[in-house]
Structures are given as C-alpha cells and as structure tokens.
CSV table of C-alpha atoms and ligand atoms in Angstrom, one decimal:
chain,number,residue,atom,x,y,z
A,28,UNK,CA,32.0,-42.6,5.2
A,29,UNK,CA,31.2,-42.6,1.5
A,30,UNK,CA,30.4,-45.8,-0.3
A,31,UNK,CA,33.4,-45.2,-2.6
A,32,UNK,CA,35.7,-45.6,0.4
A,33,UNK,CA,34.2,-48.8,1.8
A,34,UNK,CA,33.6,-50.8,-1.4
A,35,UNK,CA,36.0,-51.5,-4.3
A,36,UNK,CA,35.4,-49.0,-7.0
A,37,UNK,CA,35.1,-49.9,-10.7
A,38,UNK,CA,35.7,-46.8,-12.9
A,39,UNK,CA,34.6,-47.0,-16.6
A,40,UNK,CA,36.5,-45.9,-19.6
A,41,UNK,CA,35.3,-42.7,-21.2
A,42,UNK,CA,32.2,-43.1,-23.4
A,43,UNK,CA,31.3,-46.5,-21.9
A,44,UNK,CA,28.8,-45.4,-19.3
A,45,UNK,CA,25.6,-44.9,-21.3
A,46,UNK,CA,24.3,-48.5,-21.3
A,47,UNK,CA,24.8,-48.7,-17.5
A,48,UNK,CA,23.2,-45.3,-16.8
A,49,UNK,CA,20.4,-46.9,-18.9
A,50,UNK,CA,20.4,-49.8,-16.4
A,51,UNK,CA,21.8,-52.6,-18.5
A,52,UNK,CA,23.1,-55.1,-16.0
A,53,UNK,CA,26.1,-56.7,-17.9
A,54,UNK,CA,29.4,-54.8,-17.7
A,55,UNK,CA,32.1,-56.5,-19.8
A,56,UNK,CA,35.8,-56.1,-19.1
A,57,UNK,CA,36.3,-53.9,-22.1
A,58,UNK,CA,34.2,-51.1,-20.5
A,59,UNK,CA,36.4,-51.0,-17.4
A,60,UNK,CA,39.3,-48.6,-16.8
A,61,UNK,CA,40.3,-49.3,-13.2
A,62,UNK,CA,39.3,-51.4,-10.3
A,63,UNK,CA,40.4,-50.7,-6.7
A,64,UNK,CA,41.2,-53.3,-4.0
A,65,UNK,CA,41.3,-56.5,-6.3
A,66,UNK,CA,37.9,-57.7,-5.3
A,67,UNK,CA,37.1,-61.4,-5.0
A,68,UNK,CA,34.3,-63.2,-6.8
A,69,UNK,CA,31.0,-62.0,-5.5
A,70,UNK,CA,32.3,-58.8,-3.9
A,71,UNK,CA,30.0,-55.8,-4.0
A,72,UNK,CA,31.5,-53.0,-6.0
A,73,UNK,CA,30.5,-49.4,-6.7
A,74,UNK,CA,30.6,-48.4,-10.4
A,75,UNK,CA,31.5,-44.9,-11.5
A,76,UNK,CA,31.7,-43.2,-14.8
A,77,UNK,CA,35.0,-41.9,-16.1
A,78,UNK,CA,34.2,-38.5,-14.6
A,79,UNK,CA,33.4,-39.9,-11.2
A,80,UNK,CA,29.5,-40.0,-11.3
A,81,UNK,CA,27.8,-42.8,-9.4
A,82,UNK,CA,26.2,-45.3,-11.8
A,83,UNK,CA,25.3,-48.3,-9.7
A,84,UNK,CA,26.2,-51.2,-7.4
A,85,UNK,CA,27.0,-54.6,-8.7
A,86,UNK,CA,28.7,-57.9,-7.9
A,87,UNK,CA,32.2,-58.6,-9.3
A,88,UNK,CA,33.4,-61.7,-11.0
A,89,UNK,CA,37.0,-61.7,-12.4
A,90,UNK,CA,36.4,-65.1,-14.0
A,91,UNK,CA,33.5,-64.1,-16.1
A,92,UNK,CA,33.3,-62.0,-19.3
A,93,UNK,CA,30.6,-60.2,-17.5
A,94,UNK,CA,32.9,-58.6,-15.0
A,95,UNK,CA,30.2,-56.8,-13.0
A,96,UNK,CA,26.5,-57.6,-12.9
A,97,UNK,CA,24.6,-54.5,-11.8
A,98,UNK,CA,21.7,-54.7,-9.5
A,99,UNK,CA,21.1,-51.3,-7.8
A,100,UNK,CA,21.1,-47.8,-9.4
A,101,UNK,CA,20.8,-46.0,-6.1
A,102,UNK,CA,23.8,-45.2,-4.0
A,103,UNK,CA,22.0,-46.0,-0.7
A,104,UNK,CA,20.7,-49.4,-1.9
A,105,UNK,CA,23.3,-51.8,-0.6
A,106,UNK,CA,23.3,-55.3,-2.0
A,107,UNK,CA,22.4,-56.8,1.3
A,108,UNK,CA,19.5,-58.9,2.6
A,109,UNK,CA,16.8,-56.2,2.6
A,110,UNK,CA,17.6,-55.4,-1.1
A,111,UNK,CA,17.4,-59.0,-2.2
A,112,UNK,CA,14.2,-59.4,-0.2
A,113,UNK,CA,12.6,-56.4,-2.0
A,114,UNK,CA,13.6,-57.7,-5.4
A,115,UNK,CA,12.3,-61.2,-4.6
A,116,UNK,CA,9.1,-60.0,-3.2
A,117,UNK,CA,8.5,-57.8,-6.2
A,118,UNK,CA,9.0,-60.7,-8.5
A,119,UNK,CA,6.6,-62.9,-6.5
A,120,UNK,CA,4.1,-60.1,-6.4
A,121,UNK,CA,4.0,-59.9,-10.2
A,122,UNK,CA,3.2,-63.6,-10.5
A,123,UNK,CA,0.5,-63.3,-7.8
A,124,UNK,CA,-1.0,-60.4,-9.8
A,125,UNK,CA,-0.9,-62.5,-13.0
A,126,UNK,CA,-2.1,-65.8,-11.7
A,127,UNK,CA,-3.9,-65.1,-8.3
A,128,UNK,CA,-4.7,-68.5,-6.8
A,129,UNK,CA,-5.1,-70.1,-10.2
A,130,UNK,CA,-3.2,-73.2,-11.3
A,131,UNK,CA,-0.4,-71.2,-12.9
A,132,UNK,CA,0.6,-69.9,-9.5
A,133,UNK,CA,1.9,-73.4,-8.8
A,134,UNK,CA,3.4,-73.8,-12.3
A,135,UNK,CA,5.3,-70.7,-13.3
A,136,UNK,CA,8.6,-68.9,-13.5
A,137,UNK,CA,8.8,-66.9,-10.2
A,138,UNK,CA,12.1,-65.1,-10.9
A,139,UNK,CA,13.4,-64.5,-14.4
A,140,UNK,CA,17.0,-63.3,-13.9
A,141,UNK,CA,17.6,-59.8,-15.5
A,142,UNK,CA,13.9,-59.3,-16.1
A,143,UNK,CA,13.3,-59.3,-12.3
A,144,UNK,CA,16.4,-57.3,-11.5
A,145,UNK,CA,18.2,-60.4,-10.3
A,146,UNK,CA,20.7,-61.1,-13.1
A,147,UNK,CA,22.0,-64.7,-12.7
A,148,UNK,CA,19.0,-66.2,-10.8
A,149,UNK,CA,16.1,-68.2,-12.2
A,150,UNK,CA,13.5,-69.7,-10.0
A,151,UNK,CA,10.5,-71.8,-11.2
A,152,UNK,CA,7.7,-73.0,-9.0
A,153,UNK,CA,6.5,-76.6,-9.7
A,154,UNK,CA,3.7,-77.7,-7.4
A,155,UNK,CA,5.1,-77.2,-3.9
A,156,UNK,CA,8.7,-77.3,-5.0
A,157,UNK,CA,11.1,-74.6,-6.3
A,158,UNK,CA,13.8,-75.1,-8.9
A,159,UNK,CA,16.7,-72.7,-8.6
A,160,UNK,CA,19.2,-72.1,-11.4
A,161,UNK,CA,22.3,-69.9,-11.0
A,162,UNK,CA,24.1,-68.4,-13.9
A,163,UNK,CA,26.3,-66.1,-11.9
A,164,UNK,CA,29.2,-67.2,-9.7
A,165,UNK,CA,28.9,-63.8,-7.9
A,166,UNK,CA,25.2,-63.9,-7.1
A,167,UNK,CA,25.5,-67.5,-5.8
A,168,UNK,CA,27.5,-66.2,-2.9
A,169,UNK,CA,24.2,-64.9,-1.6
A,170,UNK,CA,22.5,-68.3,-2.0
A,171,UNK,CA,22.0,-68.9,1.7
A,172,UNK,CA,20.1,-65.7,2.3
A,173,UNK,CA,18.2,-65.9,-1.0
A,174,UNK,CA,17.0,-69.4,-0.1
A,175,UNK,CA,15.9,-68.2,3.3
A,176,UNK,CA,13.9,-65.4,1.7
A,177,UNK,CA,12.3,-67.9,-0.7
A,178,UNK,CA,11.5,-70.2,2.1
A,179,UNK,CA,9.9,-67.5,4.2
A,180,UNK,CA,7.8,-66.1,1.3
A,181,UNK,CA,6.6,-69.4,-0.2
A,182,UNK,CA,7.1,-72.2,2.3
A,183,UNK,CA,8.1,-74.8,-0.5
A,184,UNK,CA,8.4,-78.4,0.5
A,185,UNK,CA,11.8,-78.5,-1.1
A,186,UNK,CA,14.2,-76.5,-3.2
A,187,UNK,CA,16.1,-78.3,-6.0
A,188,UNK,CA,19.1,-76.9,-7.8
A,189,UNK,CA,19.6,-77.3,-11.6
A,190,UNK,CA,22.7,-76.2,-13.4
A,191,UNK,CA,23.1,-74.9,-16.9
A,192,UNK,CA,25.5,-76.6,-19.4
A,193,UNK,CA,28.7,-74.6,-19.9
A,194,UNK,CA,28.3,-72.4,-16.9
A,195,UNK,CA,31.6,-73.6,-15.4
A,196,UNK,CA,33.5,-72.3,-18.4
A,197,UNK,CA,31.5,-69.0,-18.6
A,198,UNK,CA,31.4,-68.1,-15.0
A,199,UNK,CA,33.8,-70.4,-13.1
A,200,UNK,CA,30.7,-71.7,-11.4
A,201,UNK,CA,31.3,-75.3,-10.2
A,202,UNK,CA,28.0,-76.6,-8.7
A,203,UNK,CA,26.0,-79.7,-9.4
A,204,UNK,CA,22.3,-80.5,-9.4
A,205,UNK,CA,20.8,-81.6,-6.1
A,206,UNK,CA,18.6,-80.8,-3.1
A,207,UNK,CA,19.3,-77.4,-1.5
A,208,UNK,CA,16.7,-77.7,1.2
A,209,UNK,CA,13.6,-79.6,2.4
A,210,UNK,CA,12.4,-82.9,0.7
A,211,UNK,CA,13.4,-84.4,-2.6
A,212,UNK,CA,10.8,-83.8,-5.2
A,213,UNK,CA,8.7,-86.8,-6.2
A,214,UNK,CA,9.3,-87.9,-9.8
A,215,UNK,CA,7.3,-86.7,-11.5
A,216,UNK,CA,5.6,-83.8,-9.7
A,217,UNK,CA,2.2,-82.9,-11.1
A,218,UNK,CA,1.1,-79.5,-12.4
A,219,UNK,CA,-2.1,-78.2,-14.1
A,220,UNK,CA,-2.0,-76.1,-17.2
A,221,UNK,CA,-4.9,-75.0,-19.3
A,222,UNK,CA,-7.1,-77.6,-17.5
A,223,UNK,CA,-4.6,-80.4,-18.3
A,224,UNK,CA,-2.4,-82.4,-15.9
A,225,UNK,CA,1.3,-82.7,-16.6
A,226,UNK,CA,4.0,-84.8,-14.9
A,227,UNK,CA,7.2,-82.8,-14.5
A,228,UNK,CA,10.6,-84.3,-13.7
A,229,UNK,CA,12.7,-81.7,-11.9
A,230,UNK,CA,15.6,-84.0,-11.5
A,231,UNK,CA,16.2,-85.3,-15.1
A,232,UNK,CA,13.8,-83.1,-17.1
A,233,UNK,CA,15.2,-80.6,-19.6
A,234,UNK,CA,16.3,-77.1,-18.3
A,235,UNK,CA,14.3,-76.6,-15.1
A,236,UNK,CA,11.7,-79.3,-16.0
A,237,UNK,CA,8.8,-77.6,-17.9
A,238,UNK,CA,8.6,-74.9,-20.6
A,239,UNK,CA,6.3,-72.4,-18.9
A,240,UNK,CA,7.1,-69.7,-21.4
A,241,UNK,CA,4.7,-71.2,-24.0
A,242,UNK,CA,1.7,-71.6,-21.6
A,243,UNK,CA,-0.5,-68.9,-23.3
A,244,UNK,CA,0.8,-69.9,-26.7
A,245,UNK,CA,-0.4,-73.5,-26.1
A,246,UNK,CA,-3.8,-72.1,-25.3
A,247,UNK,CA,-3.8,-70.1,-28.6
A,248,UNK,CA,-2.7,-73.2,-30.4
A,249,UNK,CA,-5.6,-75.3,-29.0
A,250,UNK,CA,-7.9,-72.6,-30.4
A,251,UNK,CA,-7.1,-73.9,-33.9
A,252,UNK,CA,-7.4,-77.6,-33.2
A,253,UNK,CA,-11.1,-78.1,-33.8
A,254,UNK,CA,-11.5,-80.6,-36.7
A,255,UNK,CA,-7.7,-80.7,-37.2
A,256,UNK,CA,-5.1,-83.3,-37.9
A,257,UNK,CA,-2.2,-82.0,-35.9
A,258,UNK,CA,1.6,-82.3,-35.9
A,259,UNK,CA,3.7,-81.4,-32.9
A,260,UNK,CA,7.4,-81.2,-33.8
A,261,UNK,CA,9.8,-81.2,-30.8
A,262,UNK,CA,7.0,-82.1,-28.4
A,263,UNK,CA,9.0,-82.6,-25.2
A,264,UNK,CA,6.5,-83.9,-22.6
A,265,UNK,CA,3.6,-83.4,-24.9
A,266,UNK,CA,2.2,-80.1,-23.8
A,267,UNK,CA,1.2,-78.7,-27.2
A,268,UNK,CA,0.0,-82.1,-28.3
A,269,UNK,CA,-2.3,-82.5,-25.3
A,270,UNK,CA,-3.6,-78.9,-25.5
A,271,UNK,CA,-4.7,-79.7,-29.1
A,272,UNK,CA,-6.0,-83.2,-28.4
A,273,UNK,CA,-8.2,-82.0,-25.6
A,274,UNK,CA,-10.4,-80.0,-28.1
A,275,UNK,CA,-13.4,-82.3,-28.7
A,276,UNK,CA,-13.2,-81.8,-32.4
A,277,UNK,CA,-9.5,-82.5,-32.8
A,278,UNK,CA,-9.0,-85.6,-35.0
A,279,UNK,CA,-5.5,-86.8,-34.2
A,280,UNK,CA,-2.1,-85.5,-33.1
A,281,UNK,CA,1.2,-86.9,-34.2
A,282,UNK,CA,4.1,-85.8,-31.9
A,283,UNK,CA,7.8,-86.1,-32.5
A,284,UNK,CA,10.8,-85.7,-30.2
A,285,UNK,CA,14.4,-87.0,-30.1
A,286,UNK,CA,14.4,-87.5,-26.4
A,287,UNK,CA,13.3,-90.9,-25.2
A,288,UNK,CA,12.8,-89.8,-21.6
A,289,UNK,CA,10.7,-86.8,-22.7
A,290,UNK,CA,8.5,-89.1,-24.7
A,291,UNK,CA,8.1,-91.5,-21.7
A,292,UNK,CA,6.7,-88.5,-19.7
A,293,UNK,CA,4.7,-87.4,-22.7
A,294,UNK,CA,3.0,-90.8,-23.0
A,295,UNK,CA,2.3,-90.7,-19.3
A,296,UNK,CA,0.8,-87.3,-19.6
A,297,UNK,CA,-1.5,-88.4,-22.5
A,298,UNK,CA,-2.7,-91.3,-20.3
A,299,UNK,CA,-3.2,-89.2,-17.3
A,300,UNK,CA,-5.5,-86.9,-19.3
A,301,UNK,CA,-7.2,-89.8,-21.1
A,302,UNK,CA,-6.0,-88.6,-24.5
A,303,UNK,CA,-3.8,-91.5,-25.5
A,304,UNK,CA,-6.2,-92.7,-28.2
A,305,UNK,CA,-5.8,-89.4,-30.0
A,306,UNK,CA,-2.1,-89.0,-29.9
A,307,UNK,CA,0.8,-91.0,-31.5
A,308,UNK,CA,4.4,-90.4,-30.4
A,309,UNK,CA,7.4,-90.9,-32.6
A,310,UNK,CA,11.0,-91.1,-31.3
A,311,UNK,CA,13.0,-89.4,-34.1
A,312,UNK,CA,15.1,-86.6,-35.2
A,313,UNK,CA,12.8,-83.8,-36.3
A,314,UNK,CA,14.4,-83.1,-39.6
A,315,UNK,CA,14.5,-86.8,-40.6
A,316,UNK,CA,10.9,-87.3,-39.5
A,317,UNK,CA,9.7,-84.2,-41.4
A,318,UNK,CA,11.5,-85.4,-44.5
A,319,UNK,CA,9.8,-88.7,-44.3
A,320,UNK,CA,6.4,-87.2,-43.8
A,321,UNK,CA,7.0,-84.9,-46.8
A,322,UNK,CA,8.1,-88.0,-48.9
A,323,UNK,CA,5.0,-89.9,-47.8
A,324,UNK,CA,2.8,-86.9,-48.8
A,325,UNK,CA,1.2,-86.7,-45.4
A,326,UNK,CA,-1.0,-83.7,-44.7
A,327,UNK,CA,-1.9,-81.7,-41.6
A,328,UNK,CA,-4.2,-78.9,-40.7
A,329,UNK,CA,-2.3,-77.6,-37.7
A,330,UNK,CA,1.5,-77.8,-37.0
A,331,UNK,CA,3.6,-76.6,-34.2
A,332,UNK,CA,7.4,-76.3,-34.6
A,333,UNK,CA,9.1,-75.7,-31.3
A,334,UNK,CA,12.8,-76.7,-31.8
A,335,UNK,CA,15.5,-76.1,-29.2
A,336,UNK,CA,17.7,-73.1,-29.4
A,337,UNK,CA,19.4,-73.4,-32.8
A,338,UNK,CA,21.7,-70.4,-32.5
A,339,UNK,CA,23.8,-70.6,-29.3
A,340,UNK,CA,26.2,-67.8,-30.3
A,341,UNK,CA,26.0,-64.9,-32.8
A,342,UNK,CA,28.6,-66.8,-34.9
A,343,UNK,CA,26.1,-69.7,-35.2
A,344,UNK,CA,23.4,-67.4,-36.6
A,345,UNK,CA,23.5,-68.1,-40.3
A,346,UNK,CA,23.6,-71.9,-39.8
A,347,UNK,CA,20.7,-71.6,-37.4
A,348,UNK,CA,18.7,-69.6,-39.9
A,349,UNK,CA,19.3,-72.2,-42.5
A,350,UNK,CA,18.0,-74.9,-40.1
A,351,UNK,CA,14.9,-72.8,-39.3
A,352,UNK,CA,14.2,-72.2,-42.9
A,353,UNK,CA,14.5,-75.9,-43.8
A,354,UNK,CA,12.3,-77.0,-40.9
A,355,UNK,CA,9.6,-74.4,-41.7
A,356,UNK,CA,9.7,-75.1,-45.4
A,357,UNK,CA,9.0,-78.8,-44.7
A,358,UNK,CA,6.2,-77.9,-42.4
A,359,UNK,CA,4.6,-75.7,-45.0
A,360,UNK,CA,4.8,-78.5,-47.6
A,361,UNK,CA,2.9,-80.7,-45.1
A,362,UNK,CA,0.0,-78.3,-44.8
A,363,UNK,CA,-3.5,-78.9,-46.1
A,364,UNK,CA,-4.8,-75.8,-47.8
A,365,UNK,CA,-5.3,-72.9,-45.3
A,366,UNK,CA,-3.7,-74.8,-42.5
A,367,UNK,CA,-2.3,-73.1,-39.5
A,368,UNK,CA,1.4,-73.2,-38.6
A,369,UNK,CA,2.7,-72.1,-35.2
A,370,UNK,CA,6.4,-71.6,-35.6
A,371,UNK,CA,8.8,-70.8,-32.7
A,372,UNK,CA,12.3,-69.7,-32.2
A,373,UNK,CA,13.8,-69.5,-28.7
A,374,UNK,CA,17.2,-68.3,-29.9
A,375,UNK,CA,17.9,-64.9,-28.5
A,376,UNK,CA,20.3,-64.2,-31.3
A,377,UNK,CA,17.5,-64.6,-33.9
A,378,UNK,CA,15.6,-61.3,-33.9
A,379,UNK,CA,12.0,-60.8,-34.6
A,380,UNK,CA,12.8,-59.5,-38.0
A,381,UNK,CA,15.2,-62.4,-38.7
A,382,UNK,CA,12.4,-64.8,-37.9
A,383,UNK,CA,10.0,-63.0,-40.2
A,384,UNK,CA,12.6,-63.4,-42.9
A,385,UNK,CA,12.8,-67.2,-42.0
A,386,UNK,CA,9.1,-67.5,-42.6
A,387,UNK,CA,9.3,-65.5,-45.8
A,388,UNK,CA,12.1,-67.6,-47.2
A,389,UNK,CA,10.5,-70.9,-46.2
A,390,UNK,CA,7.3,-69.7,-47.9
A,391,UNK,CA,9.2,-69.0,-51.1
A,392,UNK,CA,11.0,-72.4,-51.0
A,393,UNK,CA,7.7,-74.2,-50.3
A,394,UNK,CA,5.9,-72.2,-53.0
A,395,UNK,CA,3.2,-71.1,-50.6
A,396,UNK,CA,1.5,-68.0,-49.5
A,397,UNK,CA,1.9,-67.3,-45.8
A,398,UNK,CA,-0.1,-64.9,-43.7
A,399,UNK,CA,1.3,-64.1,-40.3
A,400,UNK,CA,-1.8,-63.8,-38.1
A,401,UNK,CA,-0.1,-63.2,-34.8
A,402,UNK,CA,3.5,-62.6,-33.6
A,403,UNK,CA,3.5,-63.7,-30.0
A,404,UNK,CA,6.3,-63.9,-27.5
A,405,UNK,CA,7.0,-65.4,-24.1
A,406,UNK,CA,4.5,-65.7,-21.3
A,407,UNK,CA,4.2,-62.8,-18.9
A,408,UNK,CA,5.9,-64.6,-16.1
A,409,UNK,CA,9.0,-64.3,-18.4
A,410,UNK,CA,8.8,-60.5,-18.8
A,411,UNK,CA,11.1,-58.6,-21.2
A,412,UNK,CA,12.9,-55.8,-19.4
A,413,UNK,CA,13.3,-52.7,-21.5
A,414,UNK,CA,16.8,-52.0,-20.1
A,415,UNK,CA,18.1,-55.5,-21.3
A,416,UNK,CA,16.3,-56.5,-24.5
A,417,UNK,CA,18.4,-59.7,-24.5
A,418,UNK,CA,15.6,-61.0,-22.2
A,419,UNK,CA,13.3,-61.1,-25.2
A,420,UNK,CA,14.1,-64.5,-26.7
A,421,UNK,CA,10.9,-66.3,-27.7
A,422,UNK,CA,9.2,-65.7,-31.0
A,423,UNK,CA,6.0,-67.7,-31.6
A,424,UNK,CA,4.3,-66.8,-34.9
A,425,UNK,CA,0.9,-68.1,-35.9
A,426,UNK,CA,0.7,-68.3,-39.7
A,427,UNK,CA,-1.9,-69.4,-42.2
A,428,UNK,CA,-0.4,-71.3,-45.1
A,429,UNK,CA,-2.2,-71.5,-48.5
A,430,UNK,CA,-1.0,-72.5,-51.9
B,504,SAH,N1,7.2,-77.9,-27.2
B,504,SAH,C1,7.8,-78.3,-26.0
B,504,SAH,C2,9.2,-77.7,-25.7
B,504,SAH,C3,10.2,-78.1,-26.8
B,504,SAH,S1,11.8,-77.9,-26.3
B,504,SAH,C4,6.9,-77.8,-24.8
B,504,SAH,O1,6.1,-76.9,-25.1
B,504,SAH,O2,7.0,-78.3,-23.7
B,504,SAH,C5,12.7,-78.6,-27.6
B,504,SAH,C6,12.5,-80.1,-27.7
B,504,SAH,O3,13.2,-80.5,-28.9
B,504,SAH,C7,13.1,-80.9,-26.6
B,504,SAH,O4,12.1,-81.8,-26.1
B,504,SAH,C8,14.2,-81.8,-27.2
B,504,SAH,O5,14.3,-83.1,-26.7
B,504,SAH,C9,13.7,-81.8,-28.7
B,504,SAH,N2,14.8,-81.9,-29.7
B,504,SAH,C10,16.0,-81.4,-29.6
B,504,SAH,N3,16.7,-81.7,-30.8
B,504,SAH,C11,15.8,-82.4,-31.6
B,504,SAH,C12,15.8,-83.1,-32.8
B,504,SAH,N4,16.9,-83.0,-33.6
B,504,SAH,N5,14.8,-83.7,-33.3
B,504,SAH,C13,13.6,-83.8,-32.5
B,504,SAH,N6,13.5,-83.2,-31.3
B,504,SAH,C14,14.6,-82.6,-30.8
C-alpha cells in the first residue's frame, strides 16, 4: 500500500513547492490546492507537489494559518515514535557535544523547535527539571510519547508546562501551565552559568524561566567590565549585571527592569553570589529611566540594552525601529568616551541589516562615532537552521562609542 493511499494527501498549487522541497517546515493555506479525507487536528499528512512528486510528511492543523508543519522529507519516515525518538536524541546529542558534563548541560535549551526539526516544541533543561512549551496544536497530540522519550533519555525529576501568550488564537491550542509529570519544581531552582549561581522560577518566571540564548554574550560582556561603571537595561533576573559585577575590577552596576518579580529574583541572585554591594536595582520603565539618567548627566563605561521583543509582527516594524533607535541613542549619550555598548534585539522581524541601521541612526542622533566590534547572535543551543532562517532572531552587537 502506498503512503498516498493510507494518509490524507495535501497537494500544493503550481509553483508553490520550492520552499518545501528546500525543507521549510511552515506550509500556509495559500500554498495548498487540495486536501483529501478532511483530516483532524494533528493528523499525519503526505504532501505532494502539483505534479504529484513526494515532498514530505507533516502534521495538519485546520485552525492554524500554518496548515501543515513538515517534519520528514523521506517517504518511509513515518511520524511515529521512532521518528520522534531520533529527532529528540539528535537534539540532546548536540547539547551533549556542546556542553559535555559542564554546568550548561543542566541549564540550556535542549530542543529549539524548527531548529531541531521539531516545529512547535521547545524544551529547556533547568537543573533536574524540564520545561516544555508547545506552539503547535498538532504536535501536542504526540505529547504523551514525547514526554516518555524525554523521561527515558534524561530522567528529569519533573516536567513543567509553560504556555505562550496568544497561542490559543494562533493555533487553537487551549492548555495551561502546570505539572506534566514527576515533582513540582522548587521555587526557585538553581543553575550555574559562567561560574555564577542563578535562581530560576519555572512557574512564574518569564517565558520558560531563563534566557539561555545570551549565555555566551554575557561572558563576552563581562570581558569589558574591568574598571567599568556599568548599566544593565532590562536586566530581568540580573544575569548580565552579575556577570559584570563578578569581575574584580568592576566598579558598580546599575540595573533596571519594569518587572518587580524579576527584580526580586535578581536581588536574591546578587546576594547568593555576594555581589549585592556592587549592584543597585531600579524598578522602572527603561525609557523613563534612561531619560532621567541622560537629564542627570550620568555616565557609564559599559552598557547592555536587552529589551523585550519590540516588533511582534511585520506591521509593527517601523514603530519598533523607532523604539530601538531611541533607546540606543540615549545609551550612547550616557557613554563615557570610548565606552562599550552591547545592544540587542530579539525581534525576528528586525533583520541584521535593520539593526545595523538602528545603530547607525542612533549614532547620528547622539552625535557619536560608533564602531561595531562584533555582531553576535544566539547561543549554540539555539541553532539557526538554514532551511528556516526565521529561527535566527537574536542580534547582539558590541560597539565602541566615542565622541
Ligand atoms: N537581560 C535579561 C533578559 C531581558 S528580557 C537576561 O539576560 O536575562 C527583557 C526584560 O525587559 C524583561 O525582564 C522584562 O521584564 C523587561 N521589560 C519589559 N519592558 C520593559 C520596560 N518598558 N522597561 C524596563 N524593562 C522592561
């Protein structure tokens, strides 16, 4: 029996197949000509080009703009347990290769959705717990077997579910945060990063609890902290601030965030690492706080700007760019001569080139000369997959600012 006869078949319109032959996993409704058998949410489908060539196997969701998420490009690779097991093991193997038995093995992203061939699933490891996040109502149908595989591979003490805002509207996915298996995570859990201890709150913390994507960038940041008066804007639980403060020569760090609960954890983290004396925390809106610092003519030698995603949609891009320019302009104005600015954007809609333009525009507005020393991205446990460049989202530029 051929796969075409046992699985619903999605046939594409003419000239729509190229991205999917190129292994892009998101198939929107406008690419689809016909679908046989009216499949349910989560059904495995076979995708064919208009002229009947096999393209791949995917999971169907009639409620999502992404009608089919593709996972397999080989006709014989059915989307069943052995397939998920291979994908999950491959993802875990990569982190093992990257981190060995080092501390990051217990503080990293184990599965990064499209980048690990598992569109719609993110898994972080935090100490002996896993945090799972689903962004696909189709893939979640495989939750039971995927959790079994994770349990067998990693023996976590517990698996906690976090949900993403807006996912019900996007995917028809109606789930809420909670324990999926094992024990509830202590609050906080503790992880080690770059020789520092951090408390992570899986239950109430932002996103999945900790921003592992900046791990290596924080290390690079700390490399500039010797002798520096430092400003950490959007500090969350204090990770950049602490990485800088740990440098023996670092003078002082001022850290700002608008989340009171994040700042509570940040203060706890500073105490835990005996760095409280070097760090002040401010509960404020970043733009307001920067304006005040500029007005007071405060000066810093090292600044990190790590704001939340400012462009959630393509439509929001020009507003977001204005926000980034304003924030960067103020940071540049706060610089001592030849200070170092690490500036970040985690908006996928803002390209690398867009962000270079942001820096250029802010430099003009601040009347400064800016040298971009390094253009960095996300940590390697958040790989960018070449077939889906939307997985490249983080831009972290290190700049020297002079007058
Ligand atoms: N630098 C952090 C991650 C920052 S995430 C780290 O490496 O862990 C973005 C942070 O910006 C969050 O902590 C969020 O609470 C904060 N935030 C969001 N909007 C803000 C605003 N208007 N002013 C200040 N902080 C803001």
